[in-house]
């Protein structure tokens, strides 16, 4: 497996272009199953999760081409079940259920397993499908969903941790071809859900309220092809902003949507960062000094759980005590133990991490556990003095396009040590 070798202590300086949002692309790719016409999706990041989803769609019978950041998908003739081994490996693939049920009234998928950050249930997805009139046969680790028809209805999708992002996406997609009107209450408000709704509307779907907790979908008979440019990745932008502040550099995030990042911008400013909007870009640098902050992850527009690990790294070198509370996933502090190897002082108390700032981190070998934790370890290595080696970097390749190239362009002393080409690689995950 590839490893990263980082010689830290170098302030990041320069400009980085933010790629398209992974968490918008995956459900939008699935939405292309709703029509037999071709769909063109632009600003698609070249990520292993995107390629994985492409293979899943091909296993269902769709044709998928991916050239220079543009995906063309045509699901002319498809079947309701694909390559289980592929589907089982990537949680995001669960969002093929909604389109398959909308188009074929049938879907058979492997129940997604848990992952490093939690159990990852799909009970809310299934509850919504049942409400639309879908029969669910769950056996042997698979769910076989069938329906004579999909009947629009009122759905409540709130769970113990609030709304479900992919659950909202799944039900919104199924409802586009259901009979009648579907109202989704406690819908997720993430920008990626809005981007999916925009794509569906460009296919001829009738959707209102996306971005609010109540989404209304009026079913139509068929949908047509569309051409759509995906929103920039707010999580990648937040990751590079924090790396700039942690290394005491100055980075221009070209194409970042500050309006999608208000909670992160607000919290970073509280922590002593200087963030300035400049046209279609956001400039991030450290102010006179870092300050400890308390963070609680929440559904959008609150502080995103996908940036929790990254801001924890910044707090390990902020003088004082910070409390970081994870309210979305039940075990998303794997990075804390790895950061301790660099000298961080972090105590886990239930859903909270108590972080006591230290003057500096010093490089060590670390192992990545999940996608966003991997990004946090990279930031730590960049900020630490000395050398850091990060193992299992296939996690990071799932969600960050060309991260080594982008960081080297910002002056980082960063190398990817290629693994033995015959070594087994894992891919897919959260
Ligand atoms: C999406 O996952 C993102 N993934 C995740 O990003 C992100 O962390 C998460 O939303 C929360 O923002 C993609 O979009 C591909 P949820 P999703 O359903 O939709 C519970 C990354 O790093 N829940 O919103 O799977 C669940 O256990 C990834 O890019 C149920 O209880 O997350 C969690 O506690 C990691 N029952 C909470 O809701 C359900 O049926 C939020 O999960 C579904 C979810």
Coordinates of C-alpha atoms and ligand atoms in Angstrom, one line a residue:
X1 CA 0.0 0.0 0.0
X2 CA 1.2 3.5 -0.8
X3 CA 2.7 5.6 2.0
X4 CA 3.1 9.4 2.4
X5 CA 6.4 10.8 3.6
X6 CA 6.2 14.3 4.8
X7 CA 9.0 16.7 6.0
X8 CA 7.0 19.1 8.1
X9 CA 7.4 22.6 9.4
X10 CA 7.0 24.3 6.0
X11 CA 4.3 27.0 5.8
X12 CA 1.9 26.3 2.8
X13 CA 1.8 29.2 0.4
X14 CA 0.1 29.7 -2.9
X15 CA -3.1 28.8 -4.7
X16 CA -5.1 25.5 -4.8
X17 CA -8.1 24.8 -7.0
X18 CA -10.9 23.1 -5.1
X19 CA -12.2 20.0 -6.9
X20 CA -15.9 19.0 -7.3
X21 CA -17.6 17.6 -4.2
X22 CA -17.3 13.8 -3.8
X23 CA -20.5 13.7 -1.7
X24 CA -22.4 15.5 -4.4
X25 CA -21.0 13.4 -7.3
X26 CA -21.9 10.0 -5.9
X27 CA -25.7 10.5 -5.5
X28 CA -25.7 12.5 -8.8
X29 CA -24.1 9.5 -10.6
X30 CA -26.8 7.3 -9.1
X31 CA -29.5 9.7 -10.3
X32 CA -28.4 9.1 -13.9
X33 CA -30.1 5.6 -13.5
X34 CA -33.5 7.4 -13.5
X35 CA -33.4 8.0 -17.2
X36 CA -32.5 6.0 -20.4
X37 CA -31.0 9.2 -21.9
X38 CA -27.4 10.2 -21.5
X39 CA -26.3 12.4 -18.5
X40 CA -23.2 14.6 -18.5
X41 CA -21.7 15.5 -15.2
X42 CA -18.8 18.0 -15.0
X43 CA -16.2 19.0 -12.5
X44 CA -16.0 15.4 -11.4
X45 CA -12.9 14.7 -9.2
X46 CA -10.8 11.7 -10.1
X47 CA -11.3 9.7 -6.9
X48 CA -11.3 6.0 -6.2
X49 CA -14.9 6.3 -4.8
X50 CA -16.0 7.9 -8.1
X51 CA -14.4 5.2 -10.2
X52 CA -15.9 2.6 -7.8
X53 CA -19.4 4.0 -8.3
X54 CA -18.8 4.0 -12.0
X55 CA -18.1 0.2 -11.8
X56 CA -21.2 -0.3 -9.8
X57 CA -23.4 1.5 -12.4
X58 CA -21.7 -0.6 -15.1
X59 CA -22.6 -3.8 -13.2
X60 CA -26.2 -2.6 -13.3
X61 CA -26.0 -2.3 -17.1
X62 CA -25.2 1.4 -17.5
X63 CA -22.5 2.8 -19.8
X64 CA -20.0 5.1 -18.0
X65 CA -17.2 7.1 -19.5
X66 CA -14.9 9.5 -17.5
X67 CA -12.7 11.9 -19.5
X68 CA -10.9 14.9 -18.1
X69 CA -13.2 15.5 -15.2
X70 CA -16.4 14.8 -17.2
X71 CA -18.6 11.8 -16.7
X72 CA -21.1 10.6 -19.3
X73 CA -23.5 8.0 -18.0
X74 CA -26.3 6.3 -20.0
X75 CA -28.6 3.8 -18.3
X76 CA -30.4 2.6 -21.4
X77 CA -31.1 -1.0 -20.3
X78 CA -30.5 -1.7 -16.6
X79 CA -31.3 -4.4 -14.0
X80 CA -32.2 -4.0 -10.4
X81 CA -29.2 -5.7 -9.0
X82 CA -25.4 -5.4 -9.5
X83 CA -22.1 -6.7 -8.4
X84 CA -22.7 -7.4 -4.7
X85 CA -19.0 -7.5 -4.0
X86 CA -18.6 -4.0 -5.3
X87 CA -21.8 -2.6 -3.6
X88 CA -20.9 -4.1 -0.3
X89 CA -17.5 -2.3 -0.2
X90 CA -18.7 1.3 -0.5
X91 CA -21.3 2.8 1.8
X92 CA -22.1 5.5 -0.7
X93 CA -23.5 2.9 -3.1
X94 CA -26.7 2.6 -1.0
X95 CA -27.9 5.6 -3.0
X96 CA -28.6 3.4 -6.1
X97 CA -31.6 2.0 -4.3
X98 CA -33.8 5.1 -4.8
X99 CA -33.2 5.4 -8.5
X100 CA -33.6 1.7 -9.2
X101 CA -36.9 1.7 -7.3
X102 CA -38.1 4.8 -9.1
X103 CA -37.1 3.4 -12.6
X104 CA -37.7 -0.4 -12.2
X105 CA -39.7 -0.7 -9.0
X106 CA -37.0 -3.2 -7.9
X107 CA -33.6 -3.1 -6.3
X108 CA -31.4 -5.7 -4.7
X109 CA -28.3 -4.4 -2.8
X110 CA -26.0 -5.7 -0.2
X111 CA -26.6 -4.1 3.2
X112 CA -23.6 -1.7 3.7
X113 CA -21.3 -3.0 6.5
X114 CA -20.1 -0.7 9.2
X115 CA -16.9 1.2 8.8
X116 CA -14.2 2.9 10.9
X117 CA -16.5 5.7 12.0
X118 CA -19.6 3.8 13.0
X119 CA -22.3 1.2 12.5
X120 CA -23.8 3.2 9.5
X121 CA -27.4 1.8 9.7
X122 CA -29.9 2.3 6.8
X123 CA -33.1 2.0 8.9
X124 CA -34.3 5.4 7.9
X125 CA -33.8 4.7 4.2
X126 CA -35.8 1.5 4.5
X127 CA -38.5 3.2 6.6
X128 CA -38.9 5.8 3.8
X129 CA -39.1 3.1 1.1
X130 CA -41.8 1.2 3.0
X131 CA -43.8 4.4 3.3
X132 CA -43.7 4.7 -0.5
X133 CA -45.2 1.2 -0.7
X134 CA -42.0 -0.8 -1.2
X135 CA -41.8 -4.4 0.0
X136 CA -38.4 -5.2 1.7
X137 CA -37.1 -8.7 2.0
X138 CA -33.9 -8.7 4.1
X139 CA -32.0 -11.9 4.1
X140 CA -28.4 -13.0 4.0
X141 CA -27.0 -9.5 4.2
X142 CA -29.0 -8.3 1.3
X143 CA -32.1 -6.2 0.9
X144 CA -34.4 -7.1 -2.0
X145 CA -36.9 -4.3 -2.5
X146 CA -39.9 -4.6 -4.9
X147 CA -43.0 -2.5 -5.4
X148 CA -46.1 -2.7 -7.7
X149 CA -46.0 1.1 -7.7
X150 CA -44.5 3.9 -5.7
X151 CA -47.2 6.0 -4.0
X152 CA -46.3 9.5 -2.9
X153 CA -46.8 10.1 0.8
X154 CA -45.5 12.1 3.9
X155 CA -42.2 10.8 5.2
X156 CA -40.4 11.7 8.4
X157 CA -36.6 10.9 8.0
X158 CA -35.2 12.2 11.3
X159 CA -33.1 9.8 13.3
X160 CA -31.3 9.7 16.6
X161 CA -28.5 11.9 15.1
X162 CA -30.8 14.1 13.1
X163 CA -31.4 13.9 9.3
X164 CA -29.8 11.4 7.0
X165 CA -27.9 12.8 4.0
X166 CA -28.0 9.8 1.7
X167 CA -31.4 8.8 3.1
X168 CA -32.8 12.1 1.9
X169 CA -31.0 11.6 -1.5
X170 CA -32.4 8.1 -1.8
X171 CA -36.0 9.0 -1.0
X172 CA -35.9 12.2 -3.1
X173 CA -34.7 10.2 -6.1
X174 CA -37.4 7.5 -5.7
X175 CA -40.1 10.1 -5.3
X176 CA -39.3 11.8 -8.6
X177 CA -41.0 8.9 -10.5
X178 CA -43.6 8.0 -7.8
X179 CA -47.4 8.6 -8.3
X180 CA -48.5 11.8 -6.6
X181 CA -46.8 14.1 -4.1
X182 CA -44.1 13.1 -1.5
X183 CA -43.2 15.3 1.4
X184 CA -39.9 14.6 3.1
X185 CA -39.8 16.0 6.6
X186 CA -36.6 16.3 8.6
X187 CA -34.8 16.2 5.3
X188 CA -31.0 16.8 5.3
X189 CA -30.1 20.4 4.2
X190 CA -26.5 19.8 3.0
X191 CA -25.4 21.7 -0.1
X192 CA -24.8 18.2 -1.7
X193 CA -28.5 17.5 -1.3
X194 CA -29.3 20.8 -3.0
X195 CA -26.9 20.0 -5.8
X196 CA -28.6 16.6 -6.4
X197 CA -32.0 18.3 -6.4
X198 CA -30.7 20.8 -9.0
X199 CA -29.6 17.9 -11.2
X200 CA -32.9 16.1 -10.8
X201 CA -34.8 19.3 -11.7
X202 CA -32.6 19.7 -14.8
X203 CA -33.8 16.1 -15.7
X204 CA -37.4 17.3 -15.5
X205 CA -38.2 16.4 -11.8
X206 CA -40.5 18.6 -9.8
X207 CA -38.9 19.3 -6.5
X208 CA -39.2 22.3 -4.1
X209 CA -37.7 23.0 -0.7
X210 CA -34.3 21.3 -1.2
X211 CA -31.9 22.9 1.4
X212 CA -34.7 23.2 3.9
X213 CA -35.9 20.5 6.3
X214 CA -39.1 20.0 4.2
X215 CA -38.7 18.8 0.6
X216 CA -41.7 18.3 -1.7
X217 CA -41.5 16.1 -4.8
X218 CA -44.3 15.8 -7.3
X219 CA -43.9 12.6 -9.3
X220 CA -43.6 12.7 -13.1
X221 CA -43.8 9.9 -15.6
X222 CA -40.3 10.0 -17.0
X223 CA -37.1 12.0 -16.7
X224 CA -34.7 13.0 -19.5
X225 CA -30.9 13.4 -19.7
X226 CA -29.1 16.5 -18.3
X227 CA -25.8 18.3 -18.3
X228 CA -24.6 19.4 -14.8
X229 CA -21.6 20.9 -13.1
X230 CA -21.0 19.7 -9.6
X231 CA -20.5 22.1 -6.7
X232 CA -17.0 22.5 -5.3
X233 CA -16.0 20.3 -2.3
X234 CA -16.6 22.3 0.9
X235 CA -14.8 19.6 2.9
X236 CA -11.7 19.7 0.8
X237 CA -11.7 23.5 1.0
X238 CA -12.0 23.3 4.8
X239 CA -9.2 20.8 4.9
X240 CA -6.8 23.0 2.9
X241 CA -7.9 26.1 4.9
X242 CA -7.0 24.3 8.2
X243 CA -3.7 23.1 6.7
X244 CA -2.8 26.7 5.8
X245 CA -3.5 27.9 9.3
X246 CA -1.8 24.9 11.0
X247 CA 1.4 25.5 9.0
X248 CA 1.3 29.3 9.5
X249 CA 1.1 29.8 5.8
X250 CA -1.3 31.6 3.4
X251 CA -3.4 29.7 0.8
X252 CA -5.9 30.9 -1.7
X253 CA -8.7 28.4 -2.1
X254 CA -9.7 28.9 -5.8
X255 CA -13.4 28.1 -6.4
X256 CA -14.3 27.5 -2.7
X257 CA -17.9 28.3 -2.0
X258 CA -17.7 30.4 1.3
X259 CA -21.5 30.3 1.5
X260 CA -21.3 26.5 2.0
X261 CA -18.7 26.9 4.7
X262 CA -20.0 29.4 7.1
X263 CA -19.8 27.2 10.3
X264 CA -16.2 26.3 9.5
X265 CA -15.2 29.9 8.6
X266 CA -16.9 31.2 11.9
X267 CA -15.1 28.6 14.0
X268 CA -11.7 29.1 12.3
X269 CA -12.0 32.9 12.9
X270 CA -12.8 32.2 16.6
X271 CA -9.6 30.0 16.6
X272 CA -7.5 32.9 15.4
X273 CA -7.5 32.3 11.6
X274 CA -7.9 35.1 9.1
X275 CA -10.3 34.1 6.3
X276 CA -11.0 36.6 3.5
X277 CA -13.3 36.2 0.5
X278 CA -11.8 37.4 -2.7
X279 CA -14.2 36.9 -5.7
X280 CA -14.6 33.2 -6.3
X281 CA -11.9 32.3 -3.8
X282 CA -11.2 32.2 -0.1
X283 CA -7.8 33.2 1.4
X284 CA -6.8 31.4 4.6
X285 CA -3.9 32.3 6.9
X286 CA -3.2 32.4 10.6
X287 CA -3.6 35.6 12.6
X288 CA -1.3 36.8 15.4
X289 CA -2.0 33.7 17.6
X290 CA -4.1 30.6 17.7
X291 CA -6.9 30.3 20.3
X292 CA -8.6 27.2 21.8
X293 CA -12.2 26.7 20.7
X294 CA -15.0 24.3 21.6
X295 CA -16.6 22.5 18.6
X296 CA -19.8 20.3 18.4
X297 CA -20.5 18.6 15.1
X298 CA -24.1 19.0 13.9
X299 CA -26.2 18.5 10.7
X300 CA -25.8 21.3 8.1
X301 CA -25.6 24.3 8.6
X302 CA -23.8 23.4 11.8
X303 CA -20.1 22.4 12.0
X304 CA -19.6 19.4 9.7
X305 CA -18.5 16.1 11.2
X306 CA -16.3 15.6 8.1
X307 CA -14.1 18.5 9.4
X308 CA -13.9 17.4 13.0
X309 CA -10.7 15.5 12.7
X310 CA -9.0 18.3 10.8
X311 CA -9.9 21.1 13.3
X312 CA -8.8 18.7 16.2
X313 CA -5.3 18.8 14.7
X314 CA -5.3 22.6 14.7
X315 CA -6.4 22.6 18.4
X316 CA -3.5 20.3 19.3
X317 CA -1.2 23.3 18.8
X318 CA -3.6 26.0 20.1
X319 CA -2.5 27.2 23.6
X320 CA -5.2 26.2 26.1
X321 CA -7.9 23.5 26.3
X322 CA -10.5 22.8 23.5
X323 CA -13.4 20.4 23.7
X324 CA -14.5 18.7 20.5
X325 CA -17.8 16.8 20.7
X326 CA -18.9 14.4 17.9
X327 CA -22.7 14.2 17.7
X328 CA -23.1 12.6 14.3
X329 CA -21.1 9.3 14.4
X330 CA -20.4 7.1 17.4
X331 CA -16.7 6.4 16.9
X332 CA -15.0 9.1 14.9
X333 CA -12.0 9.8 17.1
X334 CA -9.6 7.2 15.6
X335 CA -7.2 9.9 14.7
X336 CA -6.7 11.0 18.3
X337 CA -4.5 8.0 19.2
X338 CA -2.4 8.6 16.0
X339 CA -2.0 12.3 16.8
X340 CA -0.8 11.4 20.3
X341 CA 2.2 9.7 18.5
X342 CA 3.2 13.2 17.4
X343 CA 3.0 14.6 20.9
X344 CA -0.6 15.7 20.9
X345 CA -2.4 15.8 24.3
X346 CA -6.0 14.5 23.8
X347 CA -8.2 12.7 26.2
X348 CA -11.4 11.1 25.0
X349 CA -14.4 11.4 27.3
X350 CA -17.5 9.7 25.7
X351 CA -18.6 11.8 22.8
X352 CA -16.0 14.5 23.5
X353 CA -12.2 14.9 23.0
X354 CA -10.4 17.2 25.5
X355 CA -7.5 18.7 23.6
X356 CA -4.8 20.5 25.5
X357 CA -2.6 22.6 23.2
X358 CA 1.2 21.8 23.1
X359 CA 3.9 24.1 21.7
X360 CA 4.5 21.9 18.7
X361 CA 4.1 18.4 17.2
X362 CA 7.0 16.2 16.2
X363 CA 6.9 13.8 13.3
X364 CA 6.3 10.0 13.7
X365 CA 4.8 7.1 11.7
X366 CA 1.0 7.0 11.7
X367 CA -1.7 4.8 10.2
X368 CA -4.8 6.2 8.5
X369 CA -8.1 4.8 9.6
X370 CA -10.8 6.6 7.6
X371 CA -11.0 9.2 4.9
X372 CA -11.2 12.4 6.9
X373 CA -8.9 11.1 9.7
X374 CA -6.3 10.5 7.0
X375 CA -6.6 14.2 6.0
X376 CA -6.1 15.2 9.6
X377 CA -2.9 13.1 9.8
X378 CA -1.6 14.8 6.7
X379 CA -2.2 18.2 8.3
X380 CA -0.5 17.1 11.5
X381 CA 2.5 15.9 9.5
X382 CA 2.7 19.2 7.6
X383 CA 2.6 21.2 10.9
X384 CA 5.0 18.9 12.8
X385 CA 8.7 19.4 12.9
X386 CA 10.7 16.5 11.4
X387 CA 9.5 13.7 9.2
X388 CA 6.1 11.9 9.3
X389 CA 5.2 8.7 7.4
X390 CA 1.5 7.9 6.9
X391 CA 0.5 4.3 6.0
X392 CA -2.8 3.1 4.3
X393 CA -3.2 6.2 2.3
X394 CA -5.8 4.5 0.0
X395 CA -8.3 6.0 2.5
X396 CA -7.3 9.5 1.4
X397 CA -7.4 8.8 -2.3
X398 CA -11.1 8.1 -1.9
X399 CA -11.9 11.7 -1.2
X400 CA -9.0 14.0 -2.1
X401 CA -8.1 14.5 -5.8
X402 CA -4.3 14.7 -6.4
X403 CA -3.6 15.6 -2.8
X404 CA 0.2 15.1 -3.2
X405 CA 0.4 17.3 -6.3
X406 CA -1.8 20.0 -4.7
X407 CA 0.3 20.0 -1.5
X408 CA 3.6 20.0 -3.4
X409 CA 2.4 23.0 -5.4
X410 CA 1.8 24.8 -2.1
X411 CA 5.5 24.1 -1.1
X412 CA 4.9 21.1 1.1
X413 CA 7.9 18.6 1.2
X414 CA 5.6 15.7 0.5
X415 CA 6.3 12.4 -1.3
X416 CA 4.0 9.4 -2.1
X417 CA 6.0 6.2 -1.8
X418 CA 4.5 3.8 -4.2
X419 CA 3.7 0.3 -2.9
X420 CA 4.7 -2.9 -4.5
X421 CA 2.3 -3.0 -7.5
X422 CA 1.2 -6.6 -6.7
X423 CA 0.2 -5.7 -3.1
X424 CA -3.6 -5.9 -2.5
X425 CA -5.2 -2.5 -2.2
X426 CA -8.4 -1.9 -0.3
X427 CA -10.8 0.7 -1.7
X428 CA -14.2 2.0 -0.8
X429 CA -15.4 2.6 2.8
X430 CA -17.3 5.4 4.5
Ligands
LIG1 C1 -23.0 11.3 4.3 O1 -23.0 10.0 4.8 C2 -21.6 11.6 3.8 N1 -21.2 10.6 2.8 C3 -20.6 11.4 5.0 O2 -19.3 11.8 4.5 C4 -21.0 12.4 6.1 O3 -20.2 12.3 7.2 C5 -22.5 12.2 6.5 O4 -23.3 12.3 5.3 C6 -23.0 13.2 7.5 O5 -22.8 14.5 7.0 C7 -21.7 10.8 1.5 O6 -22.4 11.7 1.2 C8 -21.2 9.8 0.5 P1 -26.1 10.1 7.3 P2 -24.5 9.3 5.2 O7 -27.0 9.1 6.8 O8 -25.5 9.9 4.3 C9 -27.4 7.9 11.2 C10 -17.0 11.5 4.1 O9 -16.0 11.5 4.8 N2 -28.3 7.1 10.4 O10 -26.3 11.6 7.2 O11 -24.2 7.8 5.1 C11 -26.0 7.6 11.0 O12 -25.6 6.4 11.7 C12 -18.3 10.8 4.5 O13 -17.1 12.1 3.0 C13 -29.3 6.3 10.9 O14 -29.4 6.1 12.1 O15 -24.6 9.8 6.7 C14 -25.3 8.8 11.5 O16 -25.2 8.7 12.9 C15 -18.1 10.1 5.9 N3 -30.1 5.6 10.1 C16 -26.3 9.9 11.1 O17 -27.5 9.3 11.0 C17 -30.1 5.7 8.7 O18 -30.9 5.1 8.1 C18 -25.9 10.7 9.9 O19 -25.8 9.8 8.9 C19 -29.1 6.6 8.2 C20 -28.2 7.3 9.0

